[in-house]
Short mmCIF file of C-alpha atoms in Angstrom, two decimals:
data_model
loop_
_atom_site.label_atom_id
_atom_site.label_comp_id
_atom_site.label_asym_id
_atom_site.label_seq_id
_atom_site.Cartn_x
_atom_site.Cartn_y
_atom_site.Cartn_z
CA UNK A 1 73.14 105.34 176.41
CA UNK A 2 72.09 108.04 174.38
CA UNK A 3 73.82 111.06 172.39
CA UNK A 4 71.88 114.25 171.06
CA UNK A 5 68.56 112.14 172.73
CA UNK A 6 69.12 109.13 170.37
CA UNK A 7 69.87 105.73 171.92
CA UNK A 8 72.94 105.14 171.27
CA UNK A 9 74.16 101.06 170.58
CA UNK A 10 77.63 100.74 168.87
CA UNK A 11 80.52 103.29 168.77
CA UNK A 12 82.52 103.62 165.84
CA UNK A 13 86.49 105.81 166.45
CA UNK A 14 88.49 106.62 164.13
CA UNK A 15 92.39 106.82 164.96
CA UNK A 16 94.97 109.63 164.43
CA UNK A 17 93.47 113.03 166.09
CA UNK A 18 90.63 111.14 167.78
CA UNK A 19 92.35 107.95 170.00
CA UNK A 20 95.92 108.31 169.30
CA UNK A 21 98.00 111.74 169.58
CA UNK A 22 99.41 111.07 165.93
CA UNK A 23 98.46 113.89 163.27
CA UNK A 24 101.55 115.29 163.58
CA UNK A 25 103.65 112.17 162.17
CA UNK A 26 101.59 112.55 159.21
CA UNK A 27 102.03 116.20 158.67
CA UNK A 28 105.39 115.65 156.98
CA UNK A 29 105.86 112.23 156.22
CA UNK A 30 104.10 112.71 152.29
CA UNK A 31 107.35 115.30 151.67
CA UNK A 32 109.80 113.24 153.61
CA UNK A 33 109.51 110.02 151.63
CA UNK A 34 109.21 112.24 148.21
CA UNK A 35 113.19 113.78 149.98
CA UNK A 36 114.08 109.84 150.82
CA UNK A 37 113.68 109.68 146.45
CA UNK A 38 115.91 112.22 145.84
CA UNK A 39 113.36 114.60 144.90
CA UNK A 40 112.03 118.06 145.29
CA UNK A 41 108.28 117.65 147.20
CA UNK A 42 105.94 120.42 145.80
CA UNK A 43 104.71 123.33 148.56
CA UNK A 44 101.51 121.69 150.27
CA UNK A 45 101.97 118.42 149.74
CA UNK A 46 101.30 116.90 153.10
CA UNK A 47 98.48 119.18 153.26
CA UNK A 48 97.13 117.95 149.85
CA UNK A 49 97.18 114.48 150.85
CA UNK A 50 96.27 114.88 154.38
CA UNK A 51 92.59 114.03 153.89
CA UNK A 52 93.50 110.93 151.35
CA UNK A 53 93.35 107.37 151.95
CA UNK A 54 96.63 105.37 151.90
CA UNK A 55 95.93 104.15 148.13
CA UNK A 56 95.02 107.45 147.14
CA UNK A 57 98.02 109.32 147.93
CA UNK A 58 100.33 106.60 146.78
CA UNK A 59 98.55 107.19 143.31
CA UNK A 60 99.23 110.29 143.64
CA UNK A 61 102.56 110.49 144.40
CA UNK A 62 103.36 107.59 141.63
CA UNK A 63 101.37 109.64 139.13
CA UNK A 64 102.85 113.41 140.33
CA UNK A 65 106.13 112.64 140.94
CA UNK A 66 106.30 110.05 138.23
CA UNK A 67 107.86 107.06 140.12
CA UNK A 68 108.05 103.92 138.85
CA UNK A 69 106.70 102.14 141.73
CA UNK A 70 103.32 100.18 142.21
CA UNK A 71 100.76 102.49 144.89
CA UNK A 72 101.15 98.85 146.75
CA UNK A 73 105.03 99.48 146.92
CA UNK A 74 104.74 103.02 148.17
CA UNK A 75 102.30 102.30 150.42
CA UNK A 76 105.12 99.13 152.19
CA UNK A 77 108.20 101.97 152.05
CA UNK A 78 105.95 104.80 153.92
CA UNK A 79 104.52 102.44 156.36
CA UNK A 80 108.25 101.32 157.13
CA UNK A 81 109.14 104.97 158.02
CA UNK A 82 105.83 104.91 160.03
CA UNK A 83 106.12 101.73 161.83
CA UNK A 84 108.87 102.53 164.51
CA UNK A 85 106.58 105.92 165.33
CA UNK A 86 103.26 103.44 165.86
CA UNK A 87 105.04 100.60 167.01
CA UNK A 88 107.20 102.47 169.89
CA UNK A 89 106.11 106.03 170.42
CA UNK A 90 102.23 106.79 169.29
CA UNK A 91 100.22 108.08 172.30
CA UNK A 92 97.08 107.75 173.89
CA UNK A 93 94.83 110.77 173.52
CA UNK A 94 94.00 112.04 176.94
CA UNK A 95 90.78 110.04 178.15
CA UNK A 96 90.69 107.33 175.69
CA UNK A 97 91.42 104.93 177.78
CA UNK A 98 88.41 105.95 180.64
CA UNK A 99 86.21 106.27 177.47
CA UNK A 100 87.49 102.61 175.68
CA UNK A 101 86.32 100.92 179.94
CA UNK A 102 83.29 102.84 180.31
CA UNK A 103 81.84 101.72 177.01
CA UNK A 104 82.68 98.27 177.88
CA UNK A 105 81.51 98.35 181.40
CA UNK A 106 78.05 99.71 179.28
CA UNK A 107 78.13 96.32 177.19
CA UNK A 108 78.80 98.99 174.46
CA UNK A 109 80.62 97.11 171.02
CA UNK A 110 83.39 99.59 169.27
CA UNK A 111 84.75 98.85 166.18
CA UNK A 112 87.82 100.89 164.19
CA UNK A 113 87.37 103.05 161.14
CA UNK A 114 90.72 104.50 159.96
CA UNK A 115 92.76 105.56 156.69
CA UNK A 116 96.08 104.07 158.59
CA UNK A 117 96.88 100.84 157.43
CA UNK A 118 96.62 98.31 159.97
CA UNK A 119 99.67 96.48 161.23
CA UNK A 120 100.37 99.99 162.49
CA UNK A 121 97.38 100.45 164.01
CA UNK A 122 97.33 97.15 165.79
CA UNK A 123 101.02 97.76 166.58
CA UNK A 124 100.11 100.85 168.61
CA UNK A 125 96.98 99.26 170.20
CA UNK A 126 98.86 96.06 171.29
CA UNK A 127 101.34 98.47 172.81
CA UNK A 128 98.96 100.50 174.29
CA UNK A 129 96.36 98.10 175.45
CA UNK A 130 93.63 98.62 174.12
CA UNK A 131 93.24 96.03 170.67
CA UNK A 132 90.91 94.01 172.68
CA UNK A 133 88.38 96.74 173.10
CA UNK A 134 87.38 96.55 169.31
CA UNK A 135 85.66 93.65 167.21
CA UNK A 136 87.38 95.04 164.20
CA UNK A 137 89.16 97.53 163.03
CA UNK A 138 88.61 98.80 159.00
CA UNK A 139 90.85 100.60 157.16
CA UNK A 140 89.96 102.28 153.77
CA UNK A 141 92.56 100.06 151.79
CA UNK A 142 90.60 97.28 152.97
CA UNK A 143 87.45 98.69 151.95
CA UNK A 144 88.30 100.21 149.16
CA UNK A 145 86.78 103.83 149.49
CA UNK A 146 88.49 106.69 151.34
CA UNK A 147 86.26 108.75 153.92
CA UNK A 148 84.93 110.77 151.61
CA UNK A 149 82.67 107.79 150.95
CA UNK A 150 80.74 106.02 153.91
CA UNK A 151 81.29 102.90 153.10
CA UNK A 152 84.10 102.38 155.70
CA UNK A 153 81.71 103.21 158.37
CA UNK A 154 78.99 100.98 156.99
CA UNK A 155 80.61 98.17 157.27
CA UNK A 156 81.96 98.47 160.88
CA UNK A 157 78.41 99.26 161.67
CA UNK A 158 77.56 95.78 160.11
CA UNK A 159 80.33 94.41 162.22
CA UNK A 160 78.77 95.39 165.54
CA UNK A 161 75.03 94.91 164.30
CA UNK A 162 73.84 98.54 165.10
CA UNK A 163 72.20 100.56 162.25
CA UNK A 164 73.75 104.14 161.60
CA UNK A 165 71.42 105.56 163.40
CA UNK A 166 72.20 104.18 166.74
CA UNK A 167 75.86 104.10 165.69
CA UNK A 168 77.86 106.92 167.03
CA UNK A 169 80.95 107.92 164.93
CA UNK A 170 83.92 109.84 166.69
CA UNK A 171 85.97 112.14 163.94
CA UNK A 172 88.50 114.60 164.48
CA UNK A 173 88.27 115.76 160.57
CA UNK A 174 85.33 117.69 159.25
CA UNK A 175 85.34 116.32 155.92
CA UNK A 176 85.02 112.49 157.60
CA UNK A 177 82.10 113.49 160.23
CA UNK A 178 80.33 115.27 157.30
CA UNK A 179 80.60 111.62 155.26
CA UNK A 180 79.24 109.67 158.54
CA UNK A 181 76.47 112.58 159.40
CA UNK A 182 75.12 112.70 155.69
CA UNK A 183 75.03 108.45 156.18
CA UNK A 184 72.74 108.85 158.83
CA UNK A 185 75.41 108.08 161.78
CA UNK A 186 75.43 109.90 164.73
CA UNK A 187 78.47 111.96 165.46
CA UNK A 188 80.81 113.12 168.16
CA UNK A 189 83.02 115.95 167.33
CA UNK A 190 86.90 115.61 168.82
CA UNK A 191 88.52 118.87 169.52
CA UNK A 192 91.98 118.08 167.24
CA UNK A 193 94.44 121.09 167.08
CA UNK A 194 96.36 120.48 163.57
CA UNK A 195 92.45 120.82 162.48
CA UNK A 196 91.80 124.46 164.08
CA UNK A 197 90.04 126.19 161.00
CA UNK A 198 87.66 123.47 161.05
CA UNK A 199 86.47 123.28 164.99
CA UNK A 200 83.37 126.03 164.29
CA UNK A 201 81.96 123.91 161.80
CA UNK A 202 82.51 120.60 163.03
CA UNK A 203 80.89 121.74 166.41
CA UNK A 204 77.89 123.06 164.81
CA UNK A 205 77.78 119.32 162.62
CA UNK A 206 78.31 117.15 165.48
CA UNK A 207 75.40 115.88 167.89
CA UNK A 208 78.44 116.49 170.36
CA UNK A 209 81.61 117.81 170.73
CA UNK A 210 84.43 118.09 173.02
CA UNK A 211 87.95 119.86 173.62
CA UNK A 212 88.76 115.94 173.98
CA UNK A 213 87.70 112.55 174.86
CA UNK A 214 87.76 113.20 178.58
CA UNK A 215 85.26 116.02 177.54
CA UNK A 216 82.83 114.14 175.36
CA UNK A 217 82.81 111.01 177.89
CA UNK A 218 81.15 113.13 180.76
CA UNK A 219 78.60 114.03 178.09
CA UNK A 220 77.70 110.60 177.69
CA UNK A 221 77.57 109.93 181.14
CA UNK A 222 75.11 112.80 181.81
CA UNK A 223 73.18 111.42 178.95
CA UNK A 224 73.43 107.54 180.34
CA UNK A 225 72.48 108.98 183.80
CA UNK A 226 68.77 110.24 182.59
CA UNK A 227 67.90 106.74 181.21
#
């Protein structure tokens, strides 16, 4: 298979926006835990720590809001007022599921990249049916680096023995697909629409793009069809 004319050997996904239908849980849940405390969340907050990784914004909410509670602890009380959402109502995007057999049927390895921590994800993907269509999935706790570093996707690229450049990297956030592109992966824009200021410029980043993953599968079937 082959994306922007470059053979294309692993696939890399990341999560909320891009395979699961879940931005919006995240939107407020920064200011609804900082409520749950008894306390007054500043203006922006969930947008502030939108882009973070799960450590980061529990340091930052320990630190900001002075709480005297280990990032480890936060982290356990905001994934307990996420796991019912994951574990019993988190949907499929459109498509992902066509997308997740084709790639398969294509002998194609896909591994997880994702700032969720992951007995959520793997709660939702057991649900949904689709855990066994990844060798791993990586989270940026696990790691140890948010996003805005490319580690994350360097090591799930290790886990399916592709190099970056024959790796392609779906990303509904710019700042995420501008870490993987810079890292030498290939990248596949996802159409997300909590991330509408961003869409012109991840288009003209990503070696594709798509309103969704229905979208950006036909592309790769064009693209597997001139081989």
């Amino acid at each position: 298979m082959k994306a922007a004319g470059k053979a294309v050997k692993g696939v890399i996904f990341d999560v909320d926006g891009t395979l699961l239908d879940s931005v919006e849980v995240w939107m407020t849940v920064s200011s609804k835990y900082i409520r749950s405390l008894g306390l007054v969340p500043e203006e922006g907050l969930d947008e502030y720590i939108f882009s973070m990784s799960m450590d980061e914004g529990a340091v930052y909410l320990s630190e900001r809001y002075h709480l005297e509670k280990a990032p480890r602890q936060i982290i356990k009380e905001i994934d307990e007022m996420l796991k019912e959402y994951y574990w019993k109502e988190a949907p499929l995007r459109e498509g992902a599921m066509e997308l997740l057999r084709w790639l398969r049927q294509q002998n194609i390895p896909a591994a997880v990249a994702t700032a969720t921590d992951e007995p959520l994800i793997t709660g939702a993907f057991e649900r949904l049916g689709i855990r066994s269509f990844f060798r791993k999935i990586f989270t940026c706790s696990q790691v140890g680096e948010g996003k805005r570093s490319p580690l994350i996707y360097e090591k799930a690229a290790e886990c399916l023995g592709t190099k970056p450049e024959e790796t392609l990297v779906f990303e509904d956030a710019l700042y995420a697909l501008t870490t993987a592109r810079k890292a030498g992966f290939m990248t596949a824009g996802v159409y997300e629409r909590h991330c509408l200021p961003e869409q012109p410029l991840i288009r003209e980043r990503a070696d594709i793009y798509g309103p969704g993953l229905k979208e950006l599968l036909k592309i790769l079937m064009k693209e597997q069809e001139k081989k």
